[in-house]
CSV table of C-alpha atoms in Angstrom, one decimal:
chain,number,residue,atom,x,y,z
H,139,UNK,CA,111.0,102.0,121.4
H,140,UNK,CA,113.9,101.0,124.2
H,141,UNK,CA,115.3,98.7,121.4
H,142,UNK,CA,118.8,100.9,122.7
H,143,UNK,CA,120.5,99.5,119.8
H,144,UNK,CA,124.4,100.5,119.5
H,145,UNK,CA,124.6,102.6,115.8
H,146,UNK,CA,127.6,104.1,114.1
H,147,UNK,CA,127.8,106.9,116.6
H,148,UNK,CA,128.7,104.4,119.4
H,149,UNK,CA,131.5,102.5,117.5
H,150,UNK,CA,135.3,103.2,117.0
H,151,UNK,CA,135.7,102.2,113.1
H,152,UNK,CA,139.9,104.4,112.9
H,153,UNK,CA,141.4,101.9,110.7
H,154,UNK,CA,139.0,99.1,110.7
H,155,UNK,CA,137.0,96.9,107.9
H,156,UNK,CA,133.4,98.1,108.2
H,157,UNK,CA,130.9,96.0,106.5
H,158,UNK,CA,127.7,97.6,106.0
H,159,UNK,CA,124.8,96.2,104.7
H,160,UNK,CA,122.9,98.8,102.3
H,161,UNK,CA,119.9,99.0,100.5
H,162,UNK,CA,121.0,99.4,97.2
H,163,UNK,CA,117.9,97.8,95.2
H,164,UNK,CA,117.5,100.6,93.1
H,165,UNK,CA,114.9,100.5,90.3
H,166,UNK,CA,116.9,100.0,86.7
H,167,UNK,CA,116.2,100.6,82.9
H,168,UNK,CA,118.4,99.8,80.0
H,169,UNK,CA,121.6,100.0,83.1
H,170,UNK,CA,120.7,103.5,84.4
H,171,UNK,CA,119.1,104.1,87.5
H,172,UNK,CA,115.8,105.4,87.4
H,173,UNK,CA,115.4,106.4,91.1
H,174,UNK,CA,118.2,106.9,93.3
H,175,UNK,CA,116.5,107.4,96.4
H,176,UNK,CA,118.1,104.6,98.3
H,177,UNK,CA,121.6,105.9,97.6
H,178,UNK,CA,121.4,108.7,98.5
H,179,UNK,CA,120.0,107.6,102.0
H,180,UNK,CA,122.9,105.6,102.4
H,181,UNK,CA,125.2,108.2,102.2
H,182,UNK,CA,125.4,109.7,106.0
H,183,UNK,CA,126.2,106.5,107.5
H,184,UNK,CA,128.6,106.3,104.7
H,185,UNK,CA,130.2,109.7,104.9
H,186,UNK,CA,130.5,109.3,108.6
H,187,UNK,CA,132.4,105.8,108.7
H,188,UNK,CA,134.5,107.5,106.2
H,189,UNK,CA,135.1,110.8,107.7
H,190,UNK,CA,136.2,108.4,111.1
H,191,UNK,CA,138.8,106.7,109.0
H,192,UNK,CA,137.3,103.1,108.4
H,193,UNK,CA,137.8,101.0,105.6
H,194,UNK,CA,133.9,100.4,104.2
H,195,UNK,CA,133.2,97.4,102.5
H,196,UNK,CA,129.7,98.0,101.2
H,197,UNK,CA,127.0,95.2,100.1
H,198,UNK,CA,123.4,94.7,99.0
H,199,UNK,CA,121.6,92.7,97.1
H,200,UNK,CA,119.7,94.1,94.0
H,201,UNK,CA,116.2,92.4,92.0
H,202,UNK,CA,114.7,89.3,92.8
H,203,UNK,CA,117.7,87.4,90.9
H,204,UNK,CA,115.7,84.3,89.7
H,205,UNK,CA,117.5,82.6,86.9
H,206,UNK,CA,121.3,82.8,88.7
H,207,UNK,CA,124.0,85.5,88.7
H,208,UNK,CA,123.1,88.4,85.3
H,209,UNK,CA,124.6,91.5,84.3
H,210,UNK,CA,121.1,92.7,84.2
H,211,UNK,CA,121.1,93.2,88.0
H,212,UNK,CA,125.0,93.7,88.6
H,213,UNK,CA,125.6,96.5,91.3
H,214,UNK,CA,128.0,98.1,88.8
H,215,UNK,CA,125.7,101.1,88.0
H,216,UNK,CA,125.6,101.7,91.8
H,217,UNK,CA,129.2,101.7,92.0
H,218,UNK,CA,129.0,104.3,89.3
H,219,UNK,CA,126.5,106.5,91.0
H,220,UNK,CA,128.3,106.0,94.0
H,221,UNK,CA,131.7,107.1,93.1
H,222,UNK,CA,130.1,110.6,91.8
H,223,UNK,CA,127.7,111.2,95.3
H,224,UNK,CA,131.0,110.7,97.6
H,225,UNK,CA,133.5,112.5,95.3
H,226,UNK,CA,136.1,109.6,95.5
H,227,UNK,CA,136.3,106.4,94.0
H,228,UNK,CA,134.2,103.5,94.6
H,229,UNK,CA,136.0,100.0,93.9
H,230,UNK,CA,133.4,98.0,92.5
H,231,UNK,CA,134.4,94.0,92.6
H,232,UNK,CA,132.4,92.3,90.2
H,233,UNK,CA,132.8,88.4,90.7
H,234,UNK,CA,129.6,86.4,90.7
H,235,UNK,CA,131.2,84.4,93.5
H,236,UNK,CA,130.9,87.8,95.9
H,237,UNK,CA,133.4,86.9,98.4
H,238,UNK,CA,135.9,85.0,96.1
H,239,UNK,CA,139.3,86.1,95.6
H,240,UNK,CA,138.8,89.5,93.9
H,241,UNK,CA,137.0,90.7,97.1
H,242,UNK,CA,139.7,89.3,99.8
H,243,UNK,CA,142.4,90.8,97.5
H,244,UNK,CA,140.6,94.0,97.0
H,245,UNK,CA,140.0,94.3,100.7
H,246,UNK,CA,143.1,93.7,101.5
H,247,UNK,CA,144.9,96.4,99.6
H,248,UNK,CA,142.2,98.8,101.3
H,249,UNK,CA,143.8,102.0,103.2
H,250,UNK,CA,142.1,104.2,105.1
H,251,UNK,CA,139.2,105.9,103.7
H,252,UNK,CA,138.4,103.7,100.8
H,253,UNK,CA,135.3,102.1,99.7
H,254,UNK,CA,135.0,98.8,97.8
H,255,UNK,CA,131.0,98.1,96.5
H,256,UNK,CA,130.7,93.8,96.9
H,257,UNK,CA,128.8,92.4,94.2
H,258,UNK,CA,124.8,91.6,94.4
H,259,UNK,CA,124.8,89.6,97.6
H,260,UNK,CA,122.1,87.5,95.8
H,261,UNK,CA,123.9,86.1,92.7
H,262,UNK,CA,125.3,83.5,95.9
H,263,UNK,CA,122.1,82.2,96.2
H,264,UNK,CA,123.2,81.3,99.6
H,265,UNK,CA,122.3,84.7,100.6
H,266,UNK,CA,118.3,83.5,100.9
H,267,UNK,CA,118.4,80.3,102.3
H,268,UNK,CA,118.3,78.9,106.0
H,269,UNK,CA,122.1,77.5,105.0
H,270,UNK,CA,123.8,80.4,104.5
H,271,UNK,CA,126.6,80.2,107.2
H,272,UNK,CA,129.2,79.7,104.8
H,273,UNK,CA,128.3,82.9,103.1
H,274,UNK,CA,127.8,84.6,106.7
H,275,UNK,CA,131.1,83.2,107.8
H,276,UNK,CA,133.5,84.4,104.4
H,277,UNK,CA,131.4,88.1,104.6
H,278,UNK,CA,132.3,88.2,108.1
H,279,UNK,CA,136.0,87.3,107.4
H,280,UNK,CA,136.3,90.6,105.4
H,281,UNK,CA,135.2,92.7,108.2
H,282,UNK,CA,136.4,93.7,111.5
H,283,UNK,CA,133.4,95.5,112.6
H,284,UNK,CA,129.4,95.3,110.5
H,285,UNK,CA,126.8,98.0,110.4
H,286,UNK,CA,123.5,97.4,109.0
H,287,UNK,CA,121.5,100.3,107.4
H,288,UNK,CA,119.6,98.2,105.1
H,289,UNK,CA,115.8,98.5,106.9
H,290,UNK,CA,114.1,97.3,103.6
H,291,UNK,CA,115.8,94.2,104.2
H,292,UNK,CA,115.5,94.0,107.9
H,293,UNK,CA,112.9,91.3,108.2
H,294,UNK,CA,115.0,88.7,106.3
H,295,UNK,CA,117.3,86.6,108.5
H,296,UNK,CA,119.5,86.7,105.6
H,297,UNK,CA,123.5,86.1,105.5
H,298,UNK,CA,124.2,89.9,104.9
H,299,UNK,CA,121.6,91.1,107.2
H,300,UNK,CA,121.4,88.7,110.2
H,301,UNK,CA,124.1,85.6,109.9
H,302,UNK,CA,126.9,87.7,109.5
H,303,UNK,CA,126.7,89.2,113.2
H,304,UNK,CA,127.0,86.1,114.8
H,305,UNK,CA,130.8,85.4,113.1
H,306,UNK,CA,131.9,89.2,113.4
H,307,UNK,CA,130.6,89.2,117.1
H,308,UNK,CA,132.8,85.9,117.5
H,309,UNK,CA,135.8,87.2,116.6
H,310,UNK,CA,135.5,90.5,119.0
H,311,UNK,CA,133.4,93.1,116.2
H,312,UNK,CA,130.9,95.1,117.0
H,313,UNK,CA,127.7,94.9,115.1
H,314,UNK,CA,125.4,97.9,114.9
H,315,UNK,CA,122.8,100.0,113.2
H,316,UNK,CA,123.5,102.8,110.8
H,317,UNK,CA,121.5,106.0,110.5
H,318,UNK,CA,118.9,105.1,108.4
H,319,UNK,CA,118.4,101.8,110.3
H,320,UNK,CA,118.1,104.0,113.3
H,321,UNK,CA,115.4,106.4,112.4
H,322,UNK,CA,113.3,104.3,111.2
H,323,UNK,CA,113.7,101.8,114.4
H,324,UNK,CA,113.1,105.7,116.2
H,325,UNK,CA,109.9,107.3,114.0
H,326,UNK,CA,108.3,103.8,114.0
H,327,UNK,CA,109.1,102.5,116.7
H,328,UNK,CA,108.2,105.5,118.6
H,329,UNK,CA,104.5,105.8,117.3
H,330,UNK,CA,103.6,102.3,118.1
H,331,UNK,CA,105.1,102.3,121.3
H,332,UNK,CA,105.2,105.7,122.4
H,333,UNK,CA,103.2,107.5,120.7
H,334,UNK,CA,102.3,111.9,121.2
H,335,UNK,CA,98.3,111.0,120.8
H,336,UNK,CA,96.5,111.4,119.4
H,337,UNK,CA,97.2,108.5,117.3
H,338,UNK,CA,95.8,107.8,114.0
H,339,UNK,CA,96.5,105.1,111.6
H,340,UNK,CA,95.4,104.4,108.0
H,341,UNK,CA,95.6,101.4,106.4
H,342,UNK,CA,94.7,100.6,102.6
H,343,UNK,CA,96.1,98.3,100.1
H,344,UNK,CA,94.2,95.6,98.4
H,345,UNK,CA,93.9,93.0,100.4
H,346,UNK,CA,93.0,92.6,104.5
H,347,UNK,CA,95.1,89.1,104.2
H,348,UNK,CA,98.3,91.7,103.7
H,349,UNK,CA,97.4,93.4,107.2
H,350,UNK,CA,95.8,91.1,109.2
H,351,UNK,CA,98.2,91.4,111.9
H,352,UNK,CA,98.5,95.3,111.6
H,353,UNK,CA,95.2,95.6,111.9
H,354,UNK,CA,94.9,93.4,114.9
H,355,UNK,CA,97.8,95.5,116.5
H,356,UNK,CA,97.2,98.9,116.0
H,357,UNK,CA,94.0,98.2,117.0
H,358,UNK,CA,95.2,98.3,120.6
H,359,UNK,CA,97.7,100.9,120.2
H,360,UNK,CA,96.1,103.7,118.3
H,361,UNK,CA,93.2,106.1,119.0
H,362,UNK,CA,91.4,105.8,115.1
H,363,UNK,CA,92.1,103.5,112.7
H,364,UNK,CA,90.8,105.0,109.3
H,365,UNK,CA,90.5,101.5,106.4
H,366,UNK,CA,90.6,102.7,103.0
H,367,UNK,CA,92.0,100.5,99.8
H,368,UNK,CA,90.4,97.4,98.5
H,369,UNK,CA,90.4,96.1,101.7
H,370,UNK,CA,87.3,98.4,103.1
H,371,UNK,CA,84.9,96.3,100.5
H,372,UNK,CA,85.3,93.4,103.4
H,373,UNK,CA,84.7,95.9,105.8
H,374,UNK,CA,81.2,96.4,104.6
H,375,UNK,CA,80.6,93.1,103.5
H,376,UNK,CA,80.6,92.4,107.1
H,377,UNK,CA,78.3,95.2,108.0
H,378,UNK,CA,76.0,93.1,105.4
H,379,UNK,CA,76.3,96.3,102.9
H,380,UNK,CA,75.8,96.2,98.8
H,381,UNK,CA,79.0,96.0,97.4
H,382,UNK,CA,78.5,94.7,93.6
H,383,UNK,CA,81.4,93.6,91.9
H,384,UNK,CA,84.1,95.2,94.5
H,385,UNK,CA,87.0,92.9,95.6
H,386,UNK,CA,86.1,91.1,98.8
H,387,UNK,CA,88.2,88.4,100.9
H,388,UNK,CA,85.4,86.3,101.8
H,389,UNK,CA,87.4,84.1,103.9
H,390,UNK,CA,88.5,87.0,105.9
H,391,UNK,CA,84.3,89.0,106.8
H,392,UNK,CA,84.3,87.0,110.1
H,393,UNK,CA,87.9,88.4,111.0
H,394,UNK,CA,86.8,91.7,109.8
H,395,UNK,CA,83.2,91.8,112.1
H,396,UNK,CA,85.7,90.5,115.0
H,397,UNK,CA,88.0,93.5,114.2
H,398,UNK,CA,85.2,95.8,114.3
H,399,UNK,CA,84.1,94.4,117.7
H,400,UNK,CA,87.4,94.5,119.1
H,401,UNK,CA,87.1,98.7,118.3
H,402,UNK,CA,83.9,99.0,120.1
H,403,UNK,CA,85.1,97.3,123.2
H,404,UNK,CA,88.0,99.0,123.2
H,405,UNK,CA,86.4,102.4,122.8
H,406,UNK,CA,88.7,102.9,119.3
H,407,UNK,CA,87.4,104.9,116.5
H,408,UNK,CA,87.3,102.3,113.2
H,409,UNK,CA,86.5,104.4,110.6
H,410,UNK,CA,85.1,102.7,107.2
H,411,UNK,CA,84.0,105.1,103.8
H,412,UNK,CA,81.0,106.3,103.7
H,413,UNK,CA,81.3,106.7,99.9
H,414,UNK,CA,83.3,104.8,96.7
H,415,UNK,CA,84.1,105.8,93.6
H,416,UNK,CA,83.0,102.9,91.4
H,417,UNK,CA,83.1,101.4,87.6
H,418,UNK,CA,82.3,98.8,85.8
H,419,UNK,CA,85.6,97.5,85.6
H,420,UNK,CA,89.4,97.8,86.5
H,421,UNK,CA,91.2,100.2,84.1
H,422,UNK,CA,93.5,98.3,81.5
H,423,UNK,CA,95.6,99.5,81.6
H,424,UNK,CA,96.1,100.7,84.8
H,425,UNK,CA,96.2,104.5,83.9
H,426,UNK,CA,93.4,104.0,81.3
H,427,UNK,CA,91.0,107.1,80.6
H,428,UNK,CA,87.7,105.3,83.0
H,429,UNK,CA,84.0,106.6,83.4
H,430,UNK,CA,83.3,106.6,87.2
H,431,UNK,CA,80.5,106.9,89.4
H,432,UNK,CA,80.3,107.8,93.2
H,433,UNK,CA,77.9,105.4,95.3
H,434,UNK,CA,77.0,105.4,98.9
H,435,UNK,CA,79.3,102.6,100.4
H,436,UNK,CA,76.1,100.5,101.3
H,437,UNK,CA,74.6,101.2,98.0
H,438,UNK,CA,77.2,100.0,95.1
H,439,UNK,CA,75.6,98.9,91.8
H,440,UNK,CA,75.6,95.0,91.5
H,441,UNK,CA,77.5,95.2,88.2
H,442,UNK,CA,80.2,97.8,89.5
H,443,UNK,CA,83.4,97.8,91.5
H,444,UNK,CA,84.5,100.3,94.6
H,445,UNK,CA,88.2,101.4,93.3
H,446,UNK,CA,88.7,104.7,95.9
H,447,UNK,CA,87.3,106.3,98.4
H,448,UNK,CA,84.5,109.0,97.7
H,449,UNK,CA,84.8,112.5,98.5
H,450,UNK,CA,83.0,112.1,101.6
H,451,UNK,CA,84.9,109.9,102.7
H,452,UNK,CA,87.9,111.4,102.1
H,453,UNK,CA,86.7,114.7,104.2
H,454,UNK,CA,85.8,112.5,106.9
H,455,UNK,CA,89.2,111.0,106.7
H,456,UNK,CA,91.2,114.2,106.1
H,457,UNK,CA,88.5,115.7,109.7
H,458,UNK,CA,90.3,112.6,111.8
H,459,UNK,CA,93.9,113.7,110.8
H,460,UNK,CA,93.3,117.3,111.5
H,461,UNK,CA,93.6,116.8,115.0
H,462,UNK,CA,96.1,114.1,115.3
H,463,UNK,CA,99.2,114.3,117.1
H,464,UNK,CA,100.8,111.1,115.4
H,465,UNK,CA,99.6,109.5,112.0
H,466,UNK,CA,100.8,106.3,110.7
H,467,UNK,CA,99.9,105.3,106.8
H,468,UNK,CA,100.6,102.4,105.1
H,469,UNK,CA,98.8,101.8,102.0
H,470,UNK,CA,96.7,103.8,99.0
H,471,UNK,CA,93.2,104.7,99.3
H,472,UNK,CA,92.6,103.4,95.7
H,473,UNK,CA,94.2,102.6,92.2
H,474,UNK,CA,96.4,105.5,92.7
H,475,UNK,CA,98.1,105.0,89.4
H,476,UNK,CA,95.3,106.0,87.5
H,477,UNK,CA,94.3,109.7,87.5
H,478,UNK,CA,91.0,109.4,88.0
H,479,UNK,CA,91.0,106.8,90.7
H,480,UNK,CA,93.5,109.1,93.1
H,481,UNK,CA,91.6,111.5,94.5
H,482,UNK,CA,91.3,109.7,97.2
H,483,UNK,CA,94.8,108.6,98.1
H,484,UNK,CA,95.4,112.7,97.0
H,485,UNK,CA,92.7,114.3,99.6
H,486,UNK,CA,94.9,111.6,102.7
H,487,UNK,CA,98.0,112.8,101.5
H,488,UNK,CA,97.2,116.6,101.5
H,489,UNK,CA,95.5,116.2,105.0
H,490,UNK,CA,98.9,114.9,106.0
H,491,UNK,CA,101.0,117.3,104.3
H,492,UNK,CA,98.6,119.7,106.2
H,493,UNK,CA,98.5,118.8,109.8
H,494,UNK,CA,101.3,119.6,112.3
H,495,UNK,CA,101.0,115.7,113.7
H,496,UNK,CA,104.3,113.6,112.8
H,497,UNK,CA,103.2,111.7,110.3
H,498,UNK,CA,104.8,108.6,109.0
H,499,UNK,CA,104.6,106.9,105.5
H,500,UNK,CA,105.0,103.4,106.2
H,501,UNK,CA,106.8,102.1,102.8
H,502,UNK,CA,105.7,100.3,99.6
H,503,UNK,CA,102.8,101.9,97.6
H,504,UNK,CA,102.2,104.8,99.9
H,505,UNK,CA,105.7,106.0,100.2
H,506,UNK,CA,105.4,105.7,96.1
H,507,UNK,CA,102.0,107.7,96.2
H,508,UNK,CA,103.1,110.2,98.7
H,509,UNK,CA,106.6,110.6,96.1
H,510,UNK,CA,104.9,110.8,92.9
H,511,UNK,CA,102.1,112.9,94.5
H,512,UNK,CA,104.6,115.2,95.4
H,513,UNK,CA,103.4,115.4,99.3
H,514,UNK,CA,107.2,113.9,100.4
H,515,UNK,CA,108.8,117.1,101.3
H,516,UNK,CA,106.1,117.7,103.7
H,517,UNK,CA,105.9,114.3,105.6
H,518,UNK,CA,108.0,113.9,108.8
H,519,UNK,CA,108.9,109.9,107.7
H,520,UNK,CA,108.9,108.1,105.0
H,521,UNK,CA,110.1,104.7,105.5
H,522,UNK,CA,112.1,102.7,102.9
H,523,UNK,CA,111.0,99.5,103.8
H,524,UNK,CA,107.6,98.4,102.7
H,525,UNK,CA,107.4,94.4,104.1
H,526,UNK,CA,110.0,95.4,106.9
H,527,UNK,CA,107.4,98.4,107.9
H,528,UNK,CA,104.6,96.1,107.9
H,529,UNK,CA,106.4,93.7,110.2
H,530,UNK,CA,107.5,96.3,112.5
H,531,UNK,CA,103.9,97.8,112.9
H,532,UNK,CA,102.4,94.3,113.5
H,533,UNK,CA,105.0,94.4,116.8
H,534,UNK,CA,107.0,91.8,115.1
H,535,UNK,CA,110.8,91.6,116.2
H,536,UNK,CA,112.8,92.0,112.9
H,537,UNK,CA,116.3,90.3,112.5
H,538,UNK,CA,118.2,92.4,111.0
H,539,UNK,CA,117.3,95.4,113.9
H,540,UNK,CA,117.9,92.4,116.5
H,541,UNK,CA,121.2,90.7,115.5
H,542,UNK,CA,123.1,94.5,116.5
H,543,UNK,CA,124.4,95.0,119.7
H,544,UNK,CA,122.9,96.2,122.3
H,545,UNK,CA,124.0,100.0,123.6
């Protein structure tokens, strides 16, 4: 994407303080981690900053952490985890305060080849406001050098992500990207920009508010856009079809017939489906046993609800992928957490896991489909940000891929 961002390769770390942002929100029950897939993507930047003799001060925030510092979402299972994946110790410093005392003195008993794990960079509070340049400015003092590999939180101008760059660059650091930062800033950024065509993207999800700007964007970039998810019912409400009781953004149908105008002038393929798989209600719960019935997509029953795609429409869909060169998903083709309703999502993923195209799973609840489908082994890209993924395939400049240095 020419962002030419400088990343751990391009940095001399021998002896230095190494901050690096990570993405260490891991998904917790009872205190044990439940999926450790972020960890363990953090480890090659990691090892490598390590293996080059640094001193790695690692942060991350963890949860939503709305009622003030708790034990509940303390990093100090991550520390544990941590400690076994890299065969040394991890020194975890568990003061609210983050940057207090405990972490200076920690830091400064570092030798070479250590690691010290920062408490949740969120119990500050600091961490999420516009004011947090007193935060930014005692992280930064720690460091001598800051690497962010945290792309889930890339689109937050946060302390630990973006305000901390500013004071390290100050005093004479370098700020860049770590691995993971960097192929996600090279799979992504490559199909929007650059990408081996031809290019389709699929978008689903719920709601057409969520992609409004995606949709607008790849729009001009891709070859066929293919709209699956909740968000097809406005689709056809603006082609004046039947859709019963199916969710529909009403606010959005006259952005939706302007999106489908835009694809005929630009001589895109917008492909809506042709088919749903309906009932007469949403299944609660979500993974409820649920009759269903399959209606043409212009013909839904006035007291039922679209909640997948039909199998037409899913071998239409699965057709458009089969030639692709470069495919670009973000978002389920229905309520994919309930066996009956994932056919759909099911028949996109094993078109992708069958094609030779690069295919990219841009974050949130298709990376989740595409893991607990068990399609991720065969996808070139799965990206481990969902918002930040959104952001970056509206075209949106994210802060924390920005505030690095430049090669």
């Amino acid at each position: 994407m020419g962002l030419n961002k400088k990343s751990v390769d391009d940095i001399n770390v021998k002896g230095k303080r190494v901050l690096v942002r990570c993405d260490f929100n891991v998904p917790l029950k009872n205190g044990e981690i439940t999926d450790e897939t972020r960890i363990t993507a953090a480890l090659p930047t990691i090892q490598k900053l390590l293996g080059e003799g640094a001193k790695v001060i690692l942060c991350s925030h963890l949860g939503k952490v709305k009622n003030g510092p708790n034990e509940g979402e303390s990093l100090a299972p991550v520390a544990k985890r941590l400690s076994e994946k890299l065969g040394r110790e991890v020194n975890f410093v568990a003061d609210y305060n983050v940057t207090g005392e405990a972490a200076t003195a920690a830091v400064a008993a570092m030798q070479e080849g250590d690691v010290v794990l920062l408490q949740n960079t969120r119990f500050r509070g600091a961490e999420e406001t516009k004011n947090g340049e007193e935060f930014s400015r005692e992280l930064a003092e720690l460091a001598d050098a800051y690497v962010c590999d945290a792309f889930g939180s890339s689109h937050r101008a946060h302390a630990s992500v973006a305000g901390v760059t500013d004071v390290v660059r100050a005093k004479g650091g370098e700020c860049a990207v770590g691995y993971l930062m960097q192929k996600e800033i090279d799979f992504l950024g490559n199909a929007v920009e650059d990408p081996v065509r031809p290019f389709v993207a699929i978008l689903g999800g719920a709601k057409v508010a969520d992609k409004l700007n995606v949709i607008n964007n790849l729009l001009e970039k891709c070859d066929t856009l293919i709209i699956g998810g909740g968000m097809a019912f406005t689709f056809l409400k603006a082609k004046g079809y039947e859709i019963g009781k199916s969710l529909v953004d009403e606010e959005k149908i006259g952005y939706c017939r302007e999106m489908m105008e835009k694809a005929d002038k630009l001589g895109k393929k917008l492909l809506l489906p042709v088919d749903a798989a309906c009932a007469a209600e949403f299944p609660n719960p979500i993974d409820a046993e649920i009759a269903v019935t399959v209606a043409e997509a212009d013909k839904i029953p006035a007291d039922m609800m679209g909640l997948d795609i039909g199998e037409k429409t899913a071998e239409l869909y699965a057709d458009a992928v089969k030639s692709a060169k470069t495919v670009v998903w973000n978002g389920p083709m229905g309520v994919f957490e309930n066996p009956v309703l994932a056919k759909g999502t099911i028949a996109v993923a094993k078109a992708l896991a069958e094609t030779d195209a690069t295919t990219i799973i841009g974050g949130g609840d298709s990376a989740a489909a595409v893991n607990q489908l068990g399609f991720a082994d065969k996808m070139s890209h799965i990206s481990t940000g969902g918002g930040a993924s959104l952001e970056f395939l509206e075209g949106k400049t994210l802060p924390g891929v920005a505030a690095a240095d430049d090669k």
